[in-house]
């Protein structure tokens, strides 16, 4: 697909997410929060779900956690417009509770298509939910973060959710920044050396074939 076709398909999916009633989360949303950033990004970030500010503005990571992410991106030489940012679920869970398994199941096909269309070199999962979903693991983020996992022709690098750094302070900020630096370095290495992907399965074309999360 051409970049124009990819953008058009992502816009179509965003419209579908905005009209989706597949789970209970649609009942209280202001709007679905599909994504932000460049569909041609080399690095894709995946969080958990929209919060209050995201639900109002229709964009992911625009509250305090988003401001921290923007600052840390700048500190590693990235602008928000250069990356692609999405969440596991596209509608805000009430009172910012954790998304439930049936809600994730109902929504994950949107994320599968986003991953397939954007096709980033590096996927950075932020927090437990996106990390456990993509890596099919029960191991928590404290033990998985800061490592490079080969994954369907790409790599996954987990890190803490920026909201956790708001609670924990500068030490966790520094940890997230170090993980971001790893993601930038890994993306550059993989783009410079196509052979770095040798031996890693290529992503299939459709959700039914993909089977990444199930």
CSV table of C-alpha atoms in Angstrom, one decimal:
chain,number,residue,atom,x,y,z
A,1,UNK,CA,0.0,0.0,0.0
A,2,UNK,CA,1.1,3.6,-0.7
A,3,UNK,CA,1.4,6.1,2.2
A,4,UNK,CA,-1.7,7.8,0.9
A,5,UNK,CA,-3.6,4.5,1.0
A,6,UNK,CA,-2.3,3.7,4.4
A,7,UNK,CA,-3.5,7.0,5.8
A,8,UNK,CA,-6.9,6.5,4.2
A,9,UNK,CA,-7.3,3.1,5.7
A,10,UNK,CA,-6.3,4.3,9.1
A,11,UNK,CA,-8.8,7.1,8.8
A,12,UNK,CA,-11.4,4.6,7.9
A,13,UNK,CA,-10.5,2.5,10.9
A,14,UNK,CA,-10.7,5.6,13.2
A,15,UNK,CA,-14.2,6.1,11.9
A,16,UNK,CA,-15.1,2.6,12.7
A,17,UNK,CA,-13.7,2.9,16.2
A,18,UNK,CA,-15.8,6.0,16.7
A,19,UNK,CA,-19.0,4.1,15.9
A,20,UNK,CA,-18.0,0.9,17.7
A,21,UNK,CA,-20.5,-0.5,20.2
A,22,UNK,CA,-18.8,-3.9,20.7
A,23,UNK,CA,-18.2,-3.5,24.4
A,24,UNK,CA,-19.6,-1.5,27.4
A,25,UNK,CA,-16.9,1.2,27.1
A,26,UNK,CA,-18.9,3.0,24.3
A,27,UNK,CA,-21.7,3.8,26.7
A,28,UNK,CA,-19.9,6.5,28.6
A,29,UNK,CA,-17.3,7.8,26.1
A,30,UNK,CA,-17.2,11.3,24.7
A,31,UNK,CA,-15.4,10.0,21.7
A,32,UNK,CA,-13.1,7.2,20.7
A,33,UNK,CA,-9.4,7.9,20.9
A,34,UNK,CA,-7.8,6.2,18.0
A,35,UNK,CA,-4.2,7.4,17.6
A,36,UNK,CA,-1.8,10.3,17.0
A,37,UNK,CA,1.4,10.9,15.1
A,38,UNK,CA,2.8,9.7,11.8
A,39,UNK,CA,1.6,6.5,10.0
A,40,UNK,CA,5.2,6.4,8.6
A,41,UNK,CA,6.8,6.2,12.0
A,42,UNK,CA,9.7,3.9,12.8
A,43,UNK,CA,8.7,3.7,16.4
A,44,UNK,CA,5.1,3.0,17.6
A,45,UNK,CA,4.0,3.5,21.3
A,46,UNK,CA,1.2,1.5,22.8
A,47,UNK,CA,-0.4,2.5,26.1
A,48,UNK,CA,-3.4,1.2,28.0
A,49,UNK,CA,-6.4,3.3,27.3
A,50,UNK,CA,-7.7,6.9,27.2
A,51,UNK,CA,-8.1,9.0,30.4
A,52,UNK,CA,-10.3,12.0,31.1
A,53,UNK,CA,-8.3,14.5,28.9
A,54,UNK,CA,-7.9,12.0,26.1
A,55,UNK,CA,-11.6,11.3,26.1
A,56,UNK,CA,-12.4,15.0,25.8
A,57,UNK,CA,-9.8,15.9,23.2
A,58,UNK,CA,-9.9,12.7,21.1
A,59,UNK,CA,-6.1,12.1,21.2
A,60,UNK,CA,-3.9,9.7,23.2
A,61,UNK,CA,-1.5,11.0,25.9
A,62,UNK,CA,-2.6,14.6,26.1
A,63,UNK,CA,-2.8,14.8,29.9
A,64,UNK,CA,0.0,15.0,32.5
A,65,UNK,CA,1.4,11.6,31.4
A,66,UNK,CA,1.3,12.8,27.8
A,67,UNK,CA,3.2,16.0,28.7
A,68,UNK,CA,5.9,13.9,30.4
A,69,UNK,CA,6.1,11.6,27.3
A,70,UNK,CA,6.4,14.6,25.0
A,71,UNK,CA,9.3,16.0,27.2
A,72,UNK,CA,11.1,12.6,27.3
A,73,UNK,CA,10.7,12.2,23.6
A,74,UNK,CA,12.3,15.6,23.1
A,75,UNK,CA,15.2,14.6,25.4
A,76,UNK,CA,16.1,11.6,23.2
A,77,UNK,CA,15.8,13.7,19.9
A,78,UNK,CA,12.3,12.8,18.9
A,79,UNK,CA,9.2,14.9,18.2
A,80,UNK,CA,5.7,13.5,18.9
A,81,UNK,CA,4.9,14.1,15.2
A,82,UNK,CA,7.6,11.6,14.2
A,83,UNK,CA,6.2,8.6,16.2
A,84,UNK,CA,2.8,6.8,16.2
A,85,UNK,CA,0.9,6.6,19.5
A,86,UNK,CA,-2.1,4.3,20.2
A,87,UNK,CA,-3.7,2.4,23.1
A,88,UNK,CA,-4.9,-1.1,23.7
A,89,UNK,CA,-8.5,0.1,24.0
A,90,UNK,CA,-9.9,3.1,22.2
A,91,UNK,CA,-12.5,4.2,24.7
A,92,UNK,CA,-12.0,5.5,28.3
A,93,UNK,CA,-12.7,2.9,31.0
A,94,UNK,CA,-14.9,4.5,33.7
A,95,UNK,CA,-13.0,6.3,36.4
A,96,UNK,CA,-9.8,5.3,34.6
A,97,UNK,CA,-10.1,1.7,35.8
A,98,UNK,CA,-8.1,-1.1,34.1
A,99,UNK,CA,-9.6,-2.4,30.9
A,100,UNK,CA,-11.3,-5.7,31.3
A,101,UNK,CA,-10.4,-8.8,29.3
A,102,UNK,CA,-13.6,-8.8,27.2
A,103,UNK,CA,-13.1,-5.1,26.4
A,104,UNK,CA,-9.5,-5.8,25.2
A,105,UNK,CA,-10.8,-8.7,23.2
A,106,UNK,CA,-13.5,-6.5,21.5
A,107,UNK,CA,-11.0,-3.8,20.6
A,108,UNK,CA,-7.7,-5.5,19.8
A,109,UNK,CA,-8.5,-5.9,16.1
A,110,UNK,CA,-8.1,-2.1,15.7
A,111,UNK,CA,-4.6,-2.4,17.2
A,112,UNK,CA,-3.7,-5.3,15.0
A,113,UNK,CA,-4.6,-3.3,11.9
A,114,UNK,CA,-2.7,-0.2,13.2
A,115,UNK,CA,0.4,-2.4,13.7
A,116,UNK,CA,0.1,-4.0,10.3
A,117,UNK,CA,-0.4,-0.7,8.5
A,118,UNK,CA,2.1,1.5,10.3
A,119,UNK,CA,4.6,-1.4,10.3
A,120,UNK,CA,7.1,0.2,12.7
A,121,UNK,CA,10.7,-1.1,13.2
A,122,UNK,CA,10.2,-0.9,17.0
A,123,UNK,CA,7.1,-1.2,19.1
A,124,UNK,CA,7.4,0.3,22.5
A,125,UNK,CA,4.8,-1.0,25.0
A,126,UNK,CA,4.1,1.3,27.9
A,127,UNK,CA,3.0,-0.5,31.1
A,128,UNK,CA,1.6,-3.9,31.9
A,129,UNK,CA,-1.4,-4.2,29.7
A,130,UNK,CA,0.1,-3.6,26.3
A,131,UNK,CA,3.3,-5.5,27.2
A,132,UNK,CA,1.4,-8.6,28.4
A,133,UNK,CA,-1.0,-8.4,25.4
A,134,UNK,CA,1.7,-8.3,22.7
A,135,UNK,CA,4.2,-10.6,24.3
A,136,UNK,CA,1.6,-13.1,25.6
A,137,UNK,CA,3.2,-13.1,29.0
A,138,UNK,CA,2.1,-12.9,32.6
A,139,UNK,CA,5.4,-11.4,33.7
A,140,UNK,CA,5.1,-7.8,34.9
A,141,UNK,CA,6.6,-4.7,33.5
A,142,UNK,CA,9.3,-4.4,36.1
A,143,UNK,CA,10.9,-7.6,34.9
A,144,UNK,CA,10.3,-7.1,31.1
A,145,UNK,CA,11.2,-3.5,30.7
A,146,UNK,CA,14.3,-2.4,28.9
A,147,UNK,CA,14.8,-5.6,26.9
A,148,UNK,CA,14.5,-6.2,23.2
A,149,UNK,CA,12.1,-8.9,22.2
A,150,UNK,CA,12.0,-10.1,18.5
A,151,UNK,CA,8.3,-10.0,17.4
A,152,UNK,CA,6.8,-10.7,14.0
A,153,UNK,CA,9.4,-9.0,11.9
A,154,UNK,CA,9.8,-6.2,14.4
A,155,UNK,CA,11.0,-5.8,18.0
A,156,UNK,CA,9.1,-4.9,21.1
A,157,UNK,CA,10.8,-2.9,23.9
A,158,UNK,CA,8.6,-2.6,27.0
A,159,UNK,CA,8.9,0.4,29.4
A,160,UNK,CA,6.9,1.8,32.3
A,161,UNK,CA,3.8,3.9,31.6
A,162,UNK,CA,4.6,7.6,32.0
A,163,UNK,CA,1.8,7.8,34.6
A,164,UNK,CA,3.8,5.6,36.8
A,165,UNK,CA,6.7,8.1,36.7
A,166,UNK,CA,4.3,10.8,37.8
A,167,UNK,CA,3.7,8.8,40.9
A,168,UNK,CA,7.2,7.6,41.5
A,169,UNK,CA,9.4,10.5,40.6
A,170,UNK,CA,12.7,11.2,38.8
A,171,UNK,CA,14.3,7.7,39.1
A,172,UNK,CA,11.5,6.2,37.0
A,173,UNK,CA,11.6,9.1,34.6
A,174,UNK,CA,15.3,8.3,34.1
A,175,UNK,CA,14.4,4.6,33.5
A,176,UNK,CA,11.9,5.5,30.9
A,177,UNK,CA,14.3,7.8,29.2
A,178,UNK,CA,16.9,5.1,29.1
A,179,UNK,CA,14.4,2.7,27.5
A,180,UNK,CA,13.5,5.4,24.9
A,181,UNK,CA,17.2,5.8,24.0
A,182,UNK,CA,17.3,2.0,23.5
A,183,UNK,CA,14.3,2.2,21.2
A,184,UNK,CA,15.8,5.0,19.1
A,185,UNK,CA,19.1,3.2,18.9
A,186,UNK,CA,17.4,-0.1,18.0
A,187,UNK,CA,15.2,1.5,15.3
A,188,UNK,CA,18.3,3.1,13.7
A,189,UNK,CA,20.2,-0.1,13.7
A,190,UNK,CA,17.4,-2.1,12.2
A,191,UNK,CA,16.7,0.4,9.5
A,192,UNK,CA,20.4,0.6,8.7
A,193,UNK,CA,20.8,-3.2,8.5
A,194,UNK,CA,18.0,-5.1,6.9
A,195,UNK,CA,19.8,-8.3,7.8
A,196,UNK,CA,19.1,-7.6,11.5
A,197,UNK,CA,15.6,-8.9,10.8
A,198,UNK,CA,16.8,-12.3,9.5
A,199,UNK,CA,15.2,-15.2,11.3
A,200,UNK,CA,12.3,-13.2,12.6
A,201,UNK,CA,8.9,-14.2,11.2
A,202,UNK,CA,7.3,-11.8,8.7
A,203,UNK,CA,3.9,-10.3,9.7
A,204,UNK,CA,1.0,-12.0,7.9
A,205,UNK,CA,-1.4,-9.9,6.0
A,206,UNK,CA,-4.6,-10.2,7.9
A,207,UNK,CA,-5.9,-10.3,11.5
A,208,UNK,CA,-7.1,-13.9,11.1
A,209,UNK,CA,-3.6,-15.0,10.1
A,210,UNK,CA,-1.8,-12.6,12.4
A,211,UNK,CA,-3.0,-14.3,15.6
A,212,UNK,CA,-0.6,-12.0,17.6
A,213,UNK,CA,-2.6,-11.7,20.7
A,214,UNK,CA,-4.8,-14.7,21.0
